[in-house]
Amino acid sequence: MIDPIVNIDLLQEFEIDASDIQISTENAGHSLGYKLGQTPEPVREIIENVHSNFSTHLKAKTGFRIFNYSDVEFGKDYFKIFDTIFNTGRIIAKQLRTSETAVIFTATIGPGIEKKSKQYMSNGDMLEGYLWDAFGSDAVEKVCDILEEKLIQVLASQNLNITNRYSPGYCGWNVTEQQKLFSFLPKDFCGIQLSESSLMTPIKSVSGLIGVGRNVERTEYQCSICDIEMCIRRKTE
Amino acid sequence: MIELLTQIADCVERGKVDLNSKYPPDLAGKEGAYELTKKALDTGLKANDILNDGLMTGMNRVGVKFRDGKIFIPDVLIAAKAMKTSMELLKPYFISGEVKHKGSIILGTVAGDLHDIGKNLVSMVVQGGGWNVIDLGVDVSAEKFLNAANEGEANVIGLSALLTSTMQNMKGIVEKVKNEQPMIKFIVGGAPVTSKYAAEIGADAYFAEPQGALEYLNSECV
Ligand code: B12
């Protein structure tokens, strides 16, 4: 019997509808630092305003490339696609250990939200500008969540599961390794450019890798695997 | 009179910009930092005292609370708006020289990097602390920092970066500027930066947040 995953080599790009980006005011406040239910006015009011006006400024895209089973190899502190070695370090490598193949992904919300934020800031409306920017950060994470759901759908028929997503720049994986990731994607994939200094434009973009296999799983809290104590996204639960 | 300054400080601290600001709710319909500053000027209080004992006192409390994690970025921005709106009334006194900035700082996000929210926050807080900010924007080259330094207005430069990759460009900037202007001080910040890295590249100090930077400016750069 032929192992089904041997045959996967798939590149897909999707546009994400603004209506799929749902972030509650509470969660938005929470990611600014406020305890649930304690986001003060006028912050709440502006967040609500952003939420009811962002859709025309959002151009969200996400996409991925799944590799052939035989083209990917996982090691103690690295993984390899064809001949390219990605030095993830041990923390991430450990999480990918039981994967059989891998998916490279990118996600973005486009430049519109950023532009809106900068407009406010240059008019001296720092709070509005900041809240548009913070929304952009939450929104692109949401696009990544949607990508994971899409992947799960694509892979379900083959009984394949996915790991959590891992990004260069996190947990000891050097941010410059984005250069290698992007070398496996077509130019302008999702409309994202990677600069020489490994910065993506639009700014509100994310790149990364997800492990795929029959015996892998996503876990709720990832922070326990990471050693960056100061991260503001760190969840203590 | 002193009462008025205390009220101004409180309005800045609580982000009560002017009469029209709805928040905080218990101050709705009352005069805000703007009207009180105007009143203070009208009653003959010195612009310098209004700045130091009113506006800056309020803003300083905000900076400390932010550093201690008691309030968050939006709260700082609301307070900064109250401060800034009132500062407009003091502009003529800056122009006449009756009120002076404590000094000037050049700020910029380093070459190869476009992230400016952090830098903007530092800018607001140090301005709130009485400093003039020369903001060079984002993606700023060593050359541009040097040119600004050569203008001679500022004796300190603040650098910001978002990623460990773009942070590497801080080194060349510090080197190039210090080469020609050895007396100029560098403070550095941004999520990937550490005090160890600051020391490695010859920067004078690292701060994780703006209040530390302001305190450093006040003690080392005036
Ligand atoms: C929100 C966020 C995002 C958002 C938006 C980013 C943006 N620029 O808009 C999204 C989800 C898009 C994102 C993407 C990525 N991110 Co990110 N992100 C963050 C996060 C959680 C917060 C950043 C933020 O906006 N903070 C709010 C602002 C106000 O803070 P700040 O800029 O740091 O400024 C404060 C201080 O640093 C200081 N400060 C700043 N400048 C200066 C200057 C001076 C002189 C002084 C004294 C102080 C000072 O004062 C400010 C106020 O306190 C940080 C983690 C963190 N703890 O900071 C990671 C972080 C910045 N991201 C990181 C990474 C790696 C990435 C990605 C490369 C991941 C990937 N492969 O996709 C991408 C890159 C995106 C790109 N365009 O290239 C790393 C960077 C470190 C590194 N390894 O290089 C961080 C630090 C997370 C980590 N690993 O710990 N990210």
Short mmCIF file of C-alpha atoms in Angstrom, two decimals, chain B:
data_model
loop_
_atom_site.label_atom_id
_atom_site.label_comp_id
_atom_site.label_asym_id
_atom_site.label_seq_id
_atom_site.Cartn_x
_atom_site.Cartn_y
_atom_site.Cartn_z
CA MET B 1 -2.98 78.72 42.93
CA ILE B 2 -1.14 75.58 43.94
CA GLU B 3 -4.54 73.90 43.88
CA LEU B 4 -4.80 74.72 40.18
CA LEU B 5 -1.48 73.03 39.43
CA THR B 6 -2.53 69.97 41.37
CA GLN B 7 -5.73 69.85 39.34
CA ILE B 8 -3.76 70.12 36.09
CA ALA B 9 -1.51 67.26 37.17
CA ASP B 10 -4.54 65.16 38.06
CA CYS B 11 -6.22 65.88 34.73
CA VAL B 12 -3.11 64.79 32.82
CA GLU B 13 -2.73 61.70 34.96
CA ARG B 14 -6.34 60.71 34.41
CA GLY B 15 -6.41 61.71 30.75
CA LYS B 16 -9.03 64.43 31.11
CA VAL B 17 -8.13 66.46 28.03
CA ASP B 18 -10.69 69.24 28.04
CA LEU B 19 -14.24 70.19 28.94
CA ASN B 20 -15.60 68.03 26.13
CA SER B 21 -13.89 64.79 27.15
CA LYS B 22 -16.47 62.33 28.38
CA TYR B 23 -13.93 60.33 30.34
CA PRO B 24 -13.15 59.60 33.08
CA PRO B 25 -16.90 59.60 33.84
CA ASP B 26 -16.62 61.31 37.22
CA LEU B 27 -15.02 64.32 35.54
CA ALA B 28 -17.53 64.56 32.70
CA GLY B 29 -18.73 68.12 32.20
CA LYS B 30 -15.84 69.51 34.22
CA GLU B 31 -12.88 71.52 33.01
CA GLY B 32 -9.93 69.53 31.73
CA ALA B 33 -6.18 70.02 31.53
CA TYR B 34 -6.61 72.48 28.68
CA GLU B 35 -9.01 74.87 30.42
CA LEU B 36 -7.14 74.65 33.70
CA THR B 37 -3.85 75.47 32.00
CA LYS B 38 -5.49 78.45 30.38
CA LYS B 39 -6.88 79.53 33.72
CA ALA B 40 -3.47 79.16 35.34
CA LEU B 41 -1.88 81.37 32.71
CA ASP B 42 -4.69 83.92 33.04
CA THR B 43 -4.26 84.10 36.81
CA GLY B 44 -0.61 84.92 36.28
CA LEU B 45 1.06 81.64 37.12
CA LYS B 46 4.43 81.24 35.42
CA ALA B 47 4.41 79.06 32.33
CA ASN B 48 7.43 77.24 33.68
CA ASP B 49 5.65 76.35 36.93
CA ILE B 50 2.57 75.17 35.04
CA LEU B 51 4.80 72.93 32.98
CA ASN B 52 6.89 71.55 35.82
CA ASP B 53 4.45 71.35 38.70
CA GLY B 54 1.30 70.73 36.67
CA LEU B 55 1.65 69.00 33.33
CA MET B 56 4.97 67.21 33.85
CA THR B 57 4.08 66.11 37.35
CA GLY B 58 0.98 64.41 35.95
CA MET B 59 2.83 62.85 33.06
CA ASN B 60 5.59 61.62 35.33
CA ARG B 61 3.07 59.74 37.47
CA VAL B 62 1.77 58.13 34.29
CA GLY B 63 5.24 57.05 33.23
CA VAL B 64 5.90 55.49 36.62
CA LYS B 65 2.57 53.64 36.65
CA PHE B 66 3.27 52.28 33.15
CA ARG B 67 6.74 51.15 34.14
CA ASP B 68 5.27 49.36 37.14
CA GLY B 69 2.71 47.62 34.94
CA LYS B 70 -0.25 49.32 36.66
CA ILE B 71 -1.53 50.93 33.47
CA PHE B 72 -1.17 50.06 29.79
CA ILE B 73 -0.16 51.77 26.57
CA PRO B 74 -3.63 53.24 25.80
CA ASP B 75 -3.69 54.93 29.21
CA VAL B 76 -0.31 56.52 28.50
CA LEU B 77 -1.57 57.79 25.16
CA ILE B 78 -4.71 59.29 26.68
CA ALA B 79 -2.64 61.13 29.28
CA ALA B 80 -0.17 62.26 26.63
CA LYS B 81 -3.02 63.79 24.69
CA ALA B 82 -4.11 65.83 27.69
CA MET B 83 -0.53 66.95 28.12
CA LYS B 84 -0.03 67.79 24.48
CA THR B 85 -3.26 69.73 24.10
CA SER B 86 -2.33 71.90 27.07
CA MET B 87 1.24 72.32 25.83
CA GLU B 88 -0.15 74.17 22.82
CA LEU B 89 -0.98 77.01 25.19
CA LEU B 90 2.64 77.10 26.36
CA LYS B 91 4.12 77.25 22.86
CA PRO B 92 4.54 81.04 22.81
CA TYR B 93 6.58 80.79 26.02
CA PHE B 94 8.90 78.24 24.41
CA ILE B 95 9.32 80.55 21.43
CA SER B 96 10.06 83.59 23.61
CA GLY B 97 12.54 81.53 25.61
CA GLU B 98 10.72 82.00 28.90
CA VAL B 99 10.28 78.23 29.06
CA LYS B 100 13.02 75.94 27.88
CA HIS B 101 13.18 72.27 27.02
CA LYS B 102 15.46 70.23 29.22
CA GLY B 103 17.33 69.26 26.10
CA SER B 104 16.86 67.56 22.75
CA ILE B 105 16.96 63.91 21.82
CA ILE B 106 17.19 62.44 18.33
CA LEU B 107 14.96 59.38 17.92
CA GLY B 108 14.67 56.90 15.10
CA THR B 109 13.95 53.31 14.12
CA VAL B 110 17.11 51.81 12.63
CA ALA B 111 17.78 51.11 8.96
CA GLY B 112 16.00 48.03 7.65
CA ASP B 113 13.19 48.35 10.20
CA LEU B 114 9.77 49.98 9.88
CA HIS B 115 8.26 49.43 13.32
CA ASP B 116 7.54 52.77 14.95
CA ILE B 117 4.94 52.30 17.67
CA GLY B 118 7.56 51.74 20.37
CA LYS B 119 9.63 54.68 19.28
CA ASN B 120 6.52 56.90 19.16
CA LEU B 121 5.72 55.93 22.71
CA VAL B 122 9.17 56.84 23.89
CA SER B 123 8.77 60.12 22.04
CA MET B 124 5.50 60.95 23.78
CA VAL B 125 6.81 60.14 27.23
CA VAL B 126 10.07 62.07 26.94
CA GLN B 127 8.22 65.04 25.45
CA GLY B 128 5.88 64.80 28.39
CA GLY B 129 8.99 65.01 30.54
CA GLY B 130 10.04 68.30 29.00
CA TRP B 131 12.33 67.12 26.21
CA ASN B 132 12.37 68.25 22.62
CA VAL B 133 12.27 65.29 20.22
CA ILE B 134 13.86 65.30 16.79
CA ASP B 135 12.10 62.31 15.25
CA LEU B 136 13.87 60.96 12.17
CA GLY B 137 11.17 58.36 11.53
CA VAL B 138 11.75 54.76 10.47
CA ASP B 139 14.39 52.97 8.38
CA VAL B 140 16.98 55.59 9.38
CA SER B 141 20.56 55.13 8.15
CA ALA B 142 23.75 55.81 10.09
CA GLU B 143 24.34 58.70 7.72
CA LYS B 144 21.05 60.35 8.66
CA PHE B 145 21.68 59.95 12.38
CA LEU B 146 25.12 61.46 11.91
CA ASN B 147 23.76 64.42 9.98
CA ALA B 148 21.19 65.07 12.68
CA ALA B 149 23.87 64.77 15.36
CA ASN B 150 26.05 67.23 13.45
CA GLU B 151 23.27 69.81 13.66
CA GLY B 152 24.42 70.09 17.25
CA GLU B 153 21.02 70.49 18.87
CA ALA B 154 20.90 67.15 20.65
CA ASN B 155 23.47 65.36 22.80
CA VAL B 156 21.68 62.03 22.93
CA ILE B 157 20.25 59.61 20.36
CA GLY B 158 17.62 56.94 20.95
CA LEU B 159 17.50 53.91 18.65
CA SER B 160 14.62 51.47 18.28
CA ALA B 161 14.36 48.07 16.52
CA LEU B 162 11.76 45.30 16.35
CA LEU B 163 13.73 42.23 15.28
CA THR B 164 17.06 40.71 16.26
CA SER B 165 18.02 40.99 12.58
CA THR B 166 17.33 44.72 12.26
CA MET B 167 18.79 45.33 15.73
CA GLN B 168 22.19 44.44 14.24
CA ASN B 169 22.12 47.76 12.40
CA MET B 170 22.35 49.60 15.71
CA LYS B 171 26.03 48.72 15.91
CA GLY B 172 27.02 50.50 12.70
CA ILE B 173 25.00 53.56 13.67
CA VAL B 174 26.59 53.86 17.11
CA GLU B 175 30.06 53.37 15.61
CA LYS B 176 29.64 55.86 12.83
CA VAL B 177 28.19 58.61 14.98
CA LYS B 178 30.52 58.10 17.96
CA ASN B 179 33.46 58.14 15.60
CA GLU B 180 32.75 61.73 14.70
CA GLN B 181 30.88 62.78 17.81
CA PRO B 182 32.38 60.84 20.72
CA MET B 183 30.44 62.85 23.32
CA ILE B 184 27.02 61.94 22.00
CA LYS B 185 25.17 59.39 24.11
CA PHE B 186 23.15 56.47 22.77
CA ILE B 187 20.17 54.84 24.41
CA VAL B 188 18.64 51.79 22.77
CA GLY B 189 15.38 49.90 23.07
CA GLY B 190 12.84 47.65 21.37
CA ALA B 191 11.63 44.11 22.05
CA PRO B 192 14.78 42.15 21.05
CA VAL B 193 17.30 44.54 22.64
CA THR B 194 18.97 43.79 25.98
CA SER B 195 21.38 45.69 28.19
CA LYS B 196 24.01 43.11 27.34
CA TYR B 197 23.61 43.88 23.66
CA ALA B 198 23.71 47.62 24.38
CA ALA B 199 27.04 47.19 26.15
CA GLU B 200 28.40 45.05 23.32
CA ILE B 201 27.78 47.70 20.69
CA GLY B 202 29.03 50.62 22.77
CA ALA B 203 25.63 52.16 23.47
CA ASP B 204 25.41 53.99 26.77
CA ALA B 205 22.19 52.49 28.08
CA TYR B 206 19.27 50.19 27.35
CA PHE B 207 15.75 50.68 28.63
CA ALA B 208 12.82 48.33 28.31
CA GLU B 209 10.33 51.18 28.56
CA PRO B 210 10.18 54.96 28.18
CA GLN B 211 10.16 56.06 31.82
CA GLY B 212 13.62 54.59 32.43
CA ALA B 213 14.83 56.45 29.36
CA LEU B 214 13.34 59.71 30.64
CA GLU B 215 14.97 59.31 34.04
CA TYR B 216 18.28 58.65 32.33
CA LEU B 217 17.91 61.74 30.17
CA ASN B 218 17.12 63.85 33.21
CA SER B 219 20.08 62.59 35.17
CA GLU B 220 22.76 62.04 32.50
CA CYS B 221 21.98 64.30 29.57
CA VAL B 222 21.12 67.76 30.92
#
